[in-house]
């Protein structure tokens, strides 16, 4: 590309950007601010205003997002199964390497945390993929129409509290299954000792994703904040969240799974008598 | 469902659960298991290759050891064969030398015996000749010449006989 052509391309790009900027300012009006920011925020947390229809049922937009994300993942897996996996080579190509790295990451995480790791690897793989893709889904701003006729951008599936509770409780059940597999009835007791786990797992996920959703909503609500800033916000609150939350939940699940399924007997604690303690302190003083 | 804070809805939790269960099953069957199986098969393939290489190495090592043993045994056999041959050779040489010595001694003894025999023969023939000569001379002296002449002739004949011997 010569200098002249490059200059021309830059001018065209600048003109187009200016036109889109002017158009976005001129077309801004009451339509975009139909709901107040309080309503938007409240709905992002509670999902009680803008329900969407899923097979005739009024559900939170997060559930619809979850279904779309799951469908996307299943189609992706199906394509991989039909077209990619049969052509796997002993020396992997780039895409094969990505798939193997992801599967190997979760498999090793499961194996590294627990000796009895039946389906833990598969579970954290599915959970990680769901959280990561679901959080990234928010970035695409897929539109849906509410029962009230408004157009909304679908949120991350797990920014819906029901989705987060499902994930937290299911992870707790998986942890409990590890306890049963490793220690039988004692494993249930060990798991029940961590009674706060389903709540902490659920609300950690919900809080983390909701905070990202709220900030994004806030930024997109005001048109003056809609230039340049969304790029940073999108990267910080979506991409990082996607990675961090997927890692945190899968790591915590496998850690607790390993802890409750561990059946190695604990070494007996040494009891120090008064004399022994006195001798030790005397030795320390000397 | 009213009365539950944060708009928690059990039906929707169940729907989320249903959705995720299907996702889990599909991902497990379509992606996780096949990829893991492939990775395991590749690991097995390389483990087999490694074990085959180790077996080949071990077999080569065994062959080398066997070859070394055979070589050592062969060397030993050659050495023992050489020693045996040398021993046989020494024995043969000693035998031949003893034979040669015996032959030489026999030859020498025969030669000595023959020489003695010849000497005796010569002496006896010389004595006989001398006796004959003396007899002849005595006859001649007695019959034809005087005593002195006969004596001189006798002496001449004796000297001639001695010189001849």
JSON list of N, CA and C in Angstrom, two decimals, chain A residues 127-197:
[
{"chain": "A", "resi": 127, "resn": "UNK", "atom": "N", "xyz": [-18.52, -26.83, 33.59]},
{"chain": "A", "resi": 127, "resn": "UNK", "atom": "CA", "xyz": [-18.80, -25.61, 34.35]},
{"chain": "A", "resi": 127, "resn": "UNK", "atom": "C", "xyz": [-17.91, -24.47, 33.89]},
{"chain": "A", "resi": 128, "resn": "UNK", "atom": "N", "xyz": [-16.64, -24.76, 33.70]},
{"chain": "A", "resi": 128, "resn": "UNK", "atom": "CA", "xyz": [-15.70, -23.72, 33.24]},
{"chain": "A", "resi": 128, "resn": "UNK", "atom": "C", "xyz": [-16.09, -23.19, 31.88]},
{"chain": "A", "resi": 129, "resn": "UNK", "atom": "N", "xyz": [-16.43, -24.11, 30.98]},
{"chain": "A", "resi": 129, "resn": "UNK", "atom": "CA", "xyz": [-16.83, -23.67, 29.63]},
{"chain": "A", "resi": 129, "resn": "UNK", "atom": "C", "xyz": [-18.10, -22.83, 29.69]},
{"chain": "A", "resi": 130, "resn": "UNK", "atom": "N", "xyz": [-19.04, -23.24, 30.55]},
{"chain": "A", "resi": 130, "resn": "UNK", "atom": "CA", "xyz": [-20.32, -22.53, 30.66]},
{"chain": "A", "resi": 130, "resn": "UNK", "atom": "C", "xyz": [-20.11, -21.12, 31.24]},
{"chain": "A", "resi": 131, "resn": "UNK", "atom": "N", "xyz": [-19.32, -21.05, 32.30]},
{"chain": "A", "resi": 131, "resn": "UNK", "atom": "CA", "xyz": [-19.10, -19.74, 32.94]},
{"chain": "A", "resi": 131, "resn": "UNK", "atom": "C", "xyz": [-18.33, -18.83, 31.99]},
{"chain": "A", "resi": 132, "resn": "UNK", "atom": "N", "xyz": [-17.28, -19.37, 31.38]},
{"chain": "A", "resi": 132, "resn": "UNK", "atom": "CA", "xyz": [-16.45, -18.54, 30.49]},
{"chain": "A", "resi": 132, "resn": "UNK", "atom": "C", "xyz": [-17.26, -18.04, 29.29]},
{"chain": "A", "resi": 133, "resn": "UNK", "atom": "N", "xyz": [-17.92, -18.96, 28.62]},
{"chain": "A", "resi": 133, "resn": "UNK", "atom": "CA", "xyz": [-18.67, -18.58, 27.42]},
{"chain": "A", "resi": 133, "resn": "UNK", "atom": "C", "xyz": [-19.86, -17.70, 27.79]},
{"chain": "A", "resi": 134, "resn": "UNK", "atom": "N", "xyz": [-20.51, -18.07, 28.90]},
{"chain": "A", "resi": 134, "resn": "UNK", "atom": "CA", "xyz": [-21.67, -17.29, 29.35]},
{"chain": "A", "resi": 134, "resn": "UNK", "atom": "C", "xyz": [-21.29, -15.85, 29.67]},
{"chain": "A", "resi": 135, "resn": "UNK", "atom": "N", "xyz": [-20.15, -15.67, 30.29]},
{"chain": "A", "resi": 135, "resn": "UNK", "atom": "CA", "xyz": [-19.72, -14.31, 30.64]},
{"chain": "A", "resi": 135, "resn": "UNK", "atom": "C", "xyz": [-19.32, -13.54, 29.39]},
{"chain": "A", "resi": 136, "resn": "UNK", "atom": "N", "xyz": [-18.66, -14.22, 28.46]},
{"chain": "A", "resi": 136, "resn": "UNK", "atom": "CA", "xyz": [-18.29, -13.55, 27.21]},
{"chain": "A", "resi": 136, "resn": "UNK", "atom": "C", "xyz": [-19.53, -13.21, 26.37]},
{"chain": "A", "resi": 137, "resn": "UNK", "atom": "N", "xyz": [-20.57, -13.99, 26.56]},
{"chain": "A", "resi": 137, "resn": "UNK", "atom": "CA", "xyz": [-21.82, -13.81, 25.80]},
{"chain": "A", "resi": 137, "resn": "UNK", "atom": "C", "xyz": [-22.36, -12.39, 26.01]},
{"chain": "A", "resi": 138, "resn": "UNK", "atom": "N", "xyz": [-22.19, -11.90, 27.23]},
{"chain": "A", "resi": 138, "resn": "UNK", "atom": "CA", "xyz": [-22.65, -10.56, 27.60]},
{"chain": "A", "resi": 138, "resn": "UNK", "atom": "C", "xyz": [-22.02, -9.50, 26.68]},
{"chain": "A", "resi": 139, "resn": "UNK", "atom": "N", "xyz": [-20.79, -9.81, 26.26]},
{"chain": "A", "resi": 139, "resn": "UNK", "atom": "CA", "xyz": [-20.04, -8.85, 25.45]},
{"chain": "A", "resi": 139, "resn": "UNK", "atom": "C", "xyz": [-20.66, -8.63, 24.07]},
{"chain": "A", "resi": 140, "resn": "UNK", "atom": "N", "xyz": [-21.36, -9.63, 23.58]},
{"chain": "A", "resi": 140, "resn": "UNK", "atom": "CA", "xyz": [-21.92, -9.54, 22.23]},
{"chain": "A", "resi": 140, "resn": "UNK", "atom": "C", "xyz": [-23.23, -8.75, 22.18]},
{"chain": "A", "resi": 141, "resn": "UNK", "atom": "N", "xyz": [-23.86, -8.54, 23.32]},
{"chain": "A", "resi": 141, "resn": "UNK", "atom": "CA", "xyz": [-25.09, -7.74, 23.37]},
{"chain": "A", "resi": 141, "resn": "UNK", "atom": "C", "xyz": [-26.22, -8.30, 22.52]},
{"chain": "A", "resi": 142, "resn": "UNK", "atom": "N", "xyz": [-26.41, -9.60, 22.64]},
{"chain": "A", "resi": 142, "resn": "UNK", "atom": "CA", "xyz": [-27.50, -10.24, 21.87]},
{"chain": "A", "resi": 142, "resn": "UNK", "atom": "C", "xyz": [-28.84, -9.68, 22.38]},
{"chain": "A", "resi": 143, "resn": "UNK", "atom": "N", "xyz": [-29.67, -9.27, 21.44]},
{"chain": "A", "resi": 143, "resn": "UNK", "atom": "CA", "xyz": [-30.92, -8.60, 21.82]},
{"chain": "A", "resi": 143, "resn": "UNK", "atom": "C", "xyz": [-32.06, -9.60, 21.98]},
{"chain": "A", "resi": 144, "resn": "UNK", "atom": "N", "xyz": [-32.96, -9.25, 22.89]},
{"chain": "A", "resi": 144, "resn": "UNK", "atom": "CA", "xyz": [-34.20, -10.05, 23.04]},
{"chain": "A", "resi": 144, "resn": "UNK", "atom": "C", "xyz": [-35.33, -9.08, 23.35]},
{"chain": "A", "resi": 145, "resn": "UNK", "atom": "N", "xyz": [-36.53, -9.52, 23.09]},
{"chain": "A", "resi": 145, "resn": "UNK", "atom": "CA", "xyz": [-37.70, -8.66, 23.36]},
{"chain": "A", "resi": 145, "resn": "UNK", "atom": "C", "xyz": [-38.40, -9.16, 24.61]},
{"chain": "A", "resi": 146, "resn": "UNK", "atom": "N", "xyz": [-38.67, -8.23, 25.52]},
{"chain": "A", "resi": 146, "resn": "UNK", "atom": "CA", "xyz": [-39.30, -8.62, 26.79]},
{"chain": "A", "resi": 146, "resn": "UNK", "atom": "C", "xyz": [-40.80, -8.81, 26.57]},
{"chain": "A", "resi": 147, "resn": "UNK", "atom": "N", "xyz": [-41.42, -9.36, 27.60]},
{"chain": "A", "resi": 147, "resn": "UNK", "atom": "CA", "xyz": [-42.88, -9.55, 27.51]},
{"chain": "A", "resi": 147, "resn": "UNK", "atom": "C", "xyz": [-43.59, -8.20, 27.41]},
{"chain": "A", "resi": 148, "resn": "UNK", "atom": "N", "xyz": [-42.93, -7.16, 27.93]},
{"chain": "A", "resi": 148, "resn": "UNK", "atom": "CA", "xyz": [-43.48, -5.81, 27.87]},
{"chain": "A", "resi": 148, "resn": "UNK", "atom": "C", "xyz": [-43.23, -5.13, 26.52]},
{"chain": "A", "resi": 149, "resn": "UNK", "atom": "N", "xyz": [-42.52, -5.81, 25.63]},
{"chain": "A", "resi": 149, "resn": "UNK", "atom": "CA", "xyz": [-42.25, -5.26, 24.31]},
{"chain": "A", "resi": 149, "resn": "UNK", "atom": "C", "xyz": [-40.99, -4.44, 24.21]},
{"chain": "A", "resi": 150, "resn": "UNK", "atom": "N", "xyz": [-40.19, -4.37, 25.28]},
{"chain": "A", "resi": 150, "resn": "UNK", "atom": "CA", "xyz": [-38.93, -3.63, 25.23]},
{"chain": "A", "resi": 150, "resn": "UNK", "atom": "C", "xyz": [-37.84, -4.51, 24.64]},
{"chain": "A", "resi": 151, "resn": "UNK", "atom": "N", "xyz": [-36.85, -3.84, 24.06]},
{"chain": "A", "resi": 151, "resn": "UNK", "atom": "CA", "xyz": [-35.69, -4.58, 23.58]},
{"chain": "A", "resi": 151, "resn": "UNK", "atom": "C", "xyz": [-34.61, -4.52, 24.66]},
{"chain": "A", "resi": 152, "resn": "UNK", "atom": "N", "xyz": [-34.11, -5.68, 25.01]},
{"chain": "A", "resi": 152, "resn": "UNK", "atom": "CA", "xyz": [-33.04, -5.69, 26.02]},
{"chain": "A", "resi": 152, "resn": "UNK", "atom": "C", "xyz": [-31.84, -6.48, 25.48]},
{"chain": "A", "resi": 153, "resn": "UNK", "atom": "N", "xyz": [-30.69, -6.12, 26.07]},
{"chain": "A", "resi": 153, "resn": "UNK", "atom": "CA", "xyz": [-29.48, -6.88, 25.73]},
{"chain": "A", "resi": 153, "resn": "UNK", "atom": "C", "xyz": [-29.39, -8.03, 26.73]},
{"chain": "A", "resi": 154, "resn": "UNK", "atom": "N", "xyz": [-29.22, -9.24, 26.24]},
{"chain": "A", "resi": 154, "resn": "UNK", "atom": "CA", "xyz": [-29.23, -10.39, 27.15]},
{"chain": "A", "resi": 154, "resn": "UNK", "atom": "C", "xyz": [-27.99, -10.38, 28.05]},
{"chain": "A", "resi": 155, "resn": "UNK", "atom": "N", "xyz": [-28.18, -10.62, 29.34]},
{"chain": "A", "resi": 155, "resn": "UNK", "atom": "CA", "xyz": [-27.04, -10.61, 30.27]},
{"chain": "A", "resi": 155, "resn": "UNK", "atom": "C", "xyz": [-26.33, -11.97, 30.28]},
{"chain": "A", "resi": 156, "resn": "UNK", "atom": "N", "xyz": [-25.28, -12.03, 31.10]},
{"chain": "A", "resi": 156, "resn": "UNK", "atom": "CA", "xyz": [-24.61, -13.33, 31.29]},
{"chain": "A", "resi": 156, "resn": "UNK", "atom": "C", "xyz": [-25.57, -14.25, 32.04]},
{"chain": "A", "resi": 157, "resn": "UNK", "atom": "N", "xyz": [-25.61, -15.52, 31.68]},
{"chain": "A", "resi": 157, "resn": "UNK", "atom": "CA", "xyz": [-26.57, -16.43, 32.33]},
{"chain": "A", "resi": 157, "resn": "UNK", "atom": "C", "xyz": [-26.41, -16.48, 33.85]},
{"chain": "A", "resi": 158, "resn": "UNK", "atom": "N", "xyz": [-25.16, -16.35, 34.30]},
{"chain": "A", "resi": 158, "resn": "UNK", "atom": "CA", "xyz": [-24.93, -16.50, 35.74]},
{"chain": "A", "resi": 158, "resn": "UNK", "atom": "C", "xyz": [-25.05, -15.18, 36.49]},
{"chain": "A", "resi": 159, "resn": "UNK", "atom": "N", "xyz": [-25.36, -14.08, 35.77]},
{"chain": "A", "resi": 159, "resn": "UNK", "atom": "CA", "xyz": [-25.68, -12.85, 36.51]},
{"chain": "A", "resi": 159, "resn": "UNK", "atom": "C", "xyz": [-27.13, -12.91, 36.97]},
{"chain": "A", "resi": 160, "resn": "UNK", "atom": "N", "xyz": [-27.84, -13.93, 36.54]},
{"chain": "A", "resi": 160, "resn": "UNK", "atom": "CA", "xyz": [-29.16, -14.23, 37.08]},
{"chain": "A", "resi": 160, "resn": "UNK", "atom": "C", "xyz": [-28.95, -15.05, 38.34]},
{"chain": "A", "resi": 161, "resn": "UNK", "atom": "N", "xyz": [-29.54, -14.61, 39.43]},
{"chain": "A", "resi": 161, "resn": "UNK", "atom": "CA", "xyz": [-29.27, -15.30, 40.72]},
{"chain": "A", "resi": 161, "resn": "UNK", "atom": "C", "xyz": [-29.68, -16.76, 40.69]},
{"chain": "A", "resi": 162, "resn": "UNK", "atom": "N", "xyz": [-30.72, -17.05, 39.90]},
{"chain": "A", "resi": 162, "resn": "UNK", "atom": "CA", "xyz": [-31.17, -18.45, 39.84]},
{"chain": "A", "resi": 162, "resn": "UNK", "atom": "C", "xyz": [-30.10, -19.33, 39.18]},
{"chain": "A", "resi": 163, "resn": "UNK", "atom": "N", "xyz": [-29.47, -18.79, 38.16]},
{"chain": "A", "resi": 163, "resn": "UNK", "atom": "CA", "xyz": [-28.39, -19.52, 37.50]},
{"chain": "A", "resi": 163, "resn": "UNK", "atom": "C", "xyz": [-27.21, -19.71, 38.44]},
{"chain": "A", "resi": 164, "resn": "UNK", "atom": "N", "xyz": [-26.87, -18.65, 39.17]},
{"chain": "A", "resi": 164, "resn": "UNK", "atom": "CA", "xyz": [-25.73, -18.73, 40.09]},
{"chain": "A", "resi": 164, "resn": "UNK", "atom": "C", "xyz": [-26.02, -19.72, 41.22]},
{"chain": "A", "resi": 165, "resn": "UNK", "atom": "N", "xyz": [-27.28, -19.71, 41.73]},
{"chain": "A", "resi": 165, "resn": "UNK", "atom": "CA", "xyz": [-27.64, -20.65, 42.79]},
{"chain": "A", "resi": 165, "resn": "UNK", "atom": "C", "xyz": [-27.55, -22.09, 42.27]},
{"chain": "A", "resi": 166, "resn": "UNK", "atom": "N", "xyz": [-28.04, -22.27, 41.04]},
{"chain": "A", "resi": 166, "resn": "UNK", "atom": "CA", "xyz": [-27.95, -23.61, 40.45]},
{"chain": "A", "resi": 166, "resn": "UNK", "atom": "C", "xyz": [-26.50, -24.08, 40.40]},
{"chain": "A", "resi": 167, "resn": "UNK", "atom": "N", "xyz": [-25.64, -23.19, 39.92]},
{"chain": "A", "resi": 167, "resn": "UNK", "atom": "CA", "xyz": [-24.23, -23.59, 39.76]},
{"chain": "A", "resi": 167, "resn": "UNK", "atom": "C", "xyz": [-23.58, -23.87, 41.12]},
{"chain": "A", "resi": 168, "resn": "UNK", "atom": "N", "xyz": [-23.85, -22.99, 42.09]},
{"chain": "A", "resi": 168, "resn": "UNK", "atom": "CA", "xyz": [-23.27, -23.16, 43.43]},
{"chain": "A", "resi": 168, "resn": "UNK", "atom": "C", "xyz": [-23.76, -24.45, 44.08]},
{"chain": "A", "resi": 169, "resn": "UNK", "atom": "N", "xyz": [-25.08, -24.69, 44.03]},
{"chain": "A", "resi": 169, "resn": "UNK", "atom": "CA", "xyz": [-25.63, -25.87, 44.68]},
{"chain": "A", "resi": 169, "resn": "UNK", "atom": "C", "xyz": [-25.20, -27.16, 43.97]},
{"chain": "A", "resi": 170, "resn": "UNK", "atom": "N", "xyz": [-25.16, -27.10, 42.65]},
{"chain": "A", "resi": 170, "resn": "UNK", "atom": "CA", "xyz": [-24.74, -28.29, 41.91]},
{"chain": "A", "resi": 170, "resn": "UNK", "atom": "C", "xyz": [-23.28, -28.62, 42.22]},
{"chain": "A", "resi": 171, "resn": "UNK", "atom": "N", "xyz": [-22.47, -27.57, 42.31]},
{"chain": "A", "resi": 171, "resn": "UNK", "atom": "CA", "xyz": [-21.06, -27.79, 42.66]},
{"chain": "A", "resi": 171, "resn": "UNK", "atom": "C", "xyz": [-20.97, -28.42, 44.05]},
{"chain": "A", "resi": 172, "resn": "UNK", "atom": "N", "xyz": [-21.83, -27.95, 44.97]},
{"chain": "A", "resi": 172, "resn": "UNK", "atom": "CA", "xyz": [-21.84, -28.51, 46.32]},
{"chain": "A", "resi": 172, "resn": "UNK", "atom": "C", "xyz": [-22.22, -29.99, 46.29]},
{"chain": "A", "resi": 173, "resn": "UNK", "atom": "N", "xyz": [-23.21, -30.31, 45.45]},
{"chain": "A", "resi": 173, "resn": "UNK", "atom": "CA", "xyz": [-23.64, -31.71, 45.33]},
{"chain": "A", "resi": 173, "resn": "UNK", "atom": "C", "xyz": [-22.52, -32.58, 44.74]},
{"chain": "A", "resi": 174, "resn": "UNK", "atom": "N", "xyz": [-21.80, -32.00, 43.77]},
{"chain": "A", "resi": 174, "resn": "UNK", "atom": "CA", "xyz": [-20.68, -32.74, 43.18]},
{"chain": "A", "resi": 174, "resn": "UNK", "atom": "C", "xyz": [-19.61, -32.98, 44.25]},
{"chain": "A", "resi": 175, "resn": "UNK", "atom": "N", "xyz": [-19.36, -31.95, 45.07]},
{"chain": "A", "resi": 175, "resn": "UNK", "atom": "CA", "xyz": [-18.38, -32.08, 46.16]},
{"chain": "A", "resi": 175, "resn": "UNK", "atom": "C", "xyz": [-18.85, -33.19, 47.12]},
{"chain": "A", "resi": 176, "resn": "UNK", "atom": "N", "xyz": [-20.14, -33.18, 47.42]},
{"chain": "A", "resi": 176, "resn": "UNK", "atom": "CA", "xyz": [-20.68, -34.19, 48.33]},
{"chain": "A", "resi": 176, "resn": "UNK", "atom": "C", "xyz": [-20.54, -35.60, 47.72]},
{"chain": "A", "resi": 177, "resn": "UNK", "atom": "N", "xyz": [-20.74, -35.70, 46.42]},
{"chain": "A", "resi": 177, "resn": "UNK", "atom": "CA", "xyz": [-20.60, -37.01, 45.77]},
{"chain": "A", "resi": 177, "resn": "UNK", "atom": "C", "xyz": [-19.16, -37.50, 45.91]},
{"chain": "A", "resi": 178, "resn": "UNK", "atom": "N", "xyz": [-18.22, -36.56, 45.85]},
{"chain": "A", "resi": 178, "resn": "UNK", "atom": "CA", "xyz": [-16.81, -36.93, 46.06]},
{"chain": "A", "resi": 178, "resn": "UNK", "atom": "C", "xyz": [-16.59, -37.43, 47.46]},
{"chain": "A", "resi": 179, "resn": "UNK", "atom": "N", "xyz": [-17.24, -36.77, 48.43]},
{"chain": "A", "resi": 179, "resn": "UNK", "atom": "CA", "xyz": [-17.14, -37.18, 49.83]},
{"chain": "A", "resi": 179, "resn": "UNK", "atom": "C", "xyz": [-17.68, -38.58, 50.02]},
{"chain": "A", "resi": 180, "resn": "UNK", "atom": "N", "xyz": [-18.82, -38.87, 49.39]},
{"chain": "A", "resi": 180, "resn": "UNK", "atom": "CA", "xyz": [-19.42, -40.21, 49.50]},
{"chain": "A", "resi": 180, "resn": "UNK", "atom": "C", "xyz": [-18.52, -41.24, 48.84]},
{"chain": "A", "resi": 181, "resn": "UNK", "atom": "N", "xyz": [-17.98, -40.88, 47.66]},
{"chain": "A", "resi": 181, "resn": "UNK", "atom": "CA", "xyz": [-17.11, -41.83, 46.93]},
{"chain": "A", "resi": 181, "resn": "UNK", "atom": "C", "xyz": [-15.85, -42.14, 47.74]},
{"chain": "A", "resi": 182, "resn": "UNK", "atom": "N", "xyz": [-15.33, -41.12, 48.43]},
{"chain": "A", "resi": 182, "resn": "UNK", "atom": "CA", "xyz": [-14.07, -41.31, 49.15]},
{"chain": "A", "resi": 182, "resn": "UNK", "atom": "C", "xyz": [-14.23, -41.86, 50.55]},
{"chain": "A", "resi": 183, "resn": "UNK", "atom": "N", "xyz": [-15.28, -41.40, 51.24]},
{"chain": "A", "resi": 183, "resn": "UNK", "atom": "CA", "xyz": [-15.40, -41.72, 52.66]},
{"chain": "A", "resi": 183, "resn": "UNK", "atom": "C", "xyz": [-16.75, -42.29, 53.07]},
{"chain": "A", "resi": 184, "resn": "UNK", "atom": "N", "xyz": [-17.61, -42.54, 52.12]},
{"chain": "A", "resi": 184, "resn": "UNK", "atom": "CA", "xyz": [-18.93, -43.09, 52.45]},
{"chain": "A", "resi": 184, "resn": "UNK", "atom": "C", "xyz": [-19.78, -42.10, 53.24]},
{"chain": "A", "resi": 185, "resn": "UNK", "atom": "N", "xyz": [-20.42, -42.59, 54.30]},
{"chain": "A", "resi": 185, "resn": "UNK", "atom": "CA", "xyz": [-21.33, -41.72, 55.08]},
{"chain": "A", "resi": 185, "resn": "UNK", "atom": "C", "xyz": [-20.53, -40.62, 55.78]},
{"chain": "A", "resi": 186, "resn": "UNK", "atom": "N", "xyz": [-19.31, -40.93, 56.17]},
{"chain": "A", "resi": 186, "resn": "UNK", "atom": "CA", "xyz": [-18.46, -39.92, 56.82]},
{"chain": "A", "resi": 186, "resn": "UNK", "atom": "C", "xyz": [-18.21, -38.74, 55.87]},
{"chain": "A", "resi": 187, "resn": "UNK", "atom": "N", "xyz": [-18.18, -39.05, 54.56]},
{"chain": "A", "resi": 187, "resn": "UNK", "atom": "CA", "xyz": [-17.98, -38.01, 53.54]},
{"chain": "A", "resi": 187, "resn": "UNK", "atom": "C", "xyz": [-19.13, -37.02, 53.52]},
{"chain": "A", "resi": 188, "resn": "UNK", "atom": "N", "xyz": [-20.36, -37.53, 53.77]},
{"chain": "A", "resi": 188, "resn": "UNK", "atom": "CA", "xyz": [-21.51, -36.61, 53.82]},
{"chain": "A", "resi": 188, "resn": "UNK", "atom": "C", "xyz": [-21.32, -35.65, 54.99]},
{"chain": "A", "resi": 189, "resn": "UNK", "atom": "N", "xyz": [-20.90, -36.21, 56.12]},
{"chain": "A", "resi": 189, "resn": "UNK", "atom": "CA", "xyz": [-20.65, -35.37, 57.30]},
{"chain": "A", "resi": 189, "resn": "UNK", "atom": "C", "xyz": [-19.58, -34.34, 57.02]},
{"chain": "A", "resi": 190, "resn": "UNK", "atom": "N", "xyz": [-18.52, -34.78, 56.37]},
{"chain": "A", "resi": 190, "resn": "UNK", "atom": "CA", "xyz": [-17.42, -33.85, 56.06]},
{"chain": "A", "resi": 190, "resn": "UNK", "atom": "C", "xyz": [-17.91, -32.73, 55.16]},
{"chain": "A", "resi": 191, "resn": "UNK", "atom": "N", "xyz": [-18.79, -33.08, 54.20]},
{"chain": "A", "resi": 191, "resn": "UNK", "atom": "CA", "xyz": [-19.29, -32.06, 53.27]},
{"chain": "A", "resi": 191, "resn": "UNK", "atom": "C", "xyz": [-20.26, -31.12, 53.98]},
{"chain": "A", "resi": 192, "resn": "UNK", "atom": "N", "xyz": [-21.09, -31.71, 54.86]},
{"chain": "A", "resi": 192, "resn": "UNK", "atom": "CA", "xyz": [-22.07, -30.87, 55.56]},
{"chain": "A", "resi": 192, "resn": "UNK", "atom": "C", "xyz": [-21.40, -29.88, 56.51]},
{"chain": "A", "resi": 193, "resn": "UNK", "atom": "N", "xyz": [-20.18, -30.22, 56.94]},
{"chain": "A", "resi": 193, "resn": "UNK", "atom": "CA", "xyz": [-19.44, -29.27, 57.80]},
{"chain": "A", "resi": 193, "resn": "UNK", "atom": "C", "xyz": [-19.21, -27.95, 57.06]},
{"chain": "A", "resi": 194, "resn": "UNK", "atom": "N", "xyz": [-19.08, -28.07, 55.74]},
{"chain": "A", "resi": 194, "resn": "UNK", "atom": "CA", "xyz": [-18.88, -26.86, 54.92]},
{"chain": "A", "resi": 194, "resn": "UNK", "atom": "C", "xyz": [-20.26, -26.37, 54.45]},
{"chain": "A", "resi": 195, "resn": "UNK", "atom": "N", "xyz": [-21.16, -26.16, 55.41]},
{"chain": "A", "resi": 195, "resn": "UNK", "atom": "CA", "xyz": [-22.54, -25.83, 55.03]},
{"chain": "A", "resi": 195, "resn": "UNK", "atom": "C", "xyz": [-22.67, -24.49, 54.32]},
{"chain": "A", "resi": 196, "resn": "UNK", "atom": "N", "xyz": [-21.70, -23.62, 54.52]},
{"chain": "A", "resi": 196, "resn": "UNK", "atom": "CA", "xyz": [-21.81, -22.29, 53.90]},
{"chain": "A", "resi": 196, "resn": "UNK", "atom": "C", "xyz": [-21.35, -22.31, 52.43]},
{"chain": "A", "resi": 197, "resn": "UNK", "atom": "N", "xyz": [-20.83, -23.46, 52.02]},
{"chain": "A", "resi": 197, "resn": "UNK", "atom": "CA", "xyz": [-20.24, -23.54, 50.69]},
{"chain": "A", "resi": 197, "resn": "UNK", "atom": "C", "xyz": [-21.21, -23.24, 49.54]}
]
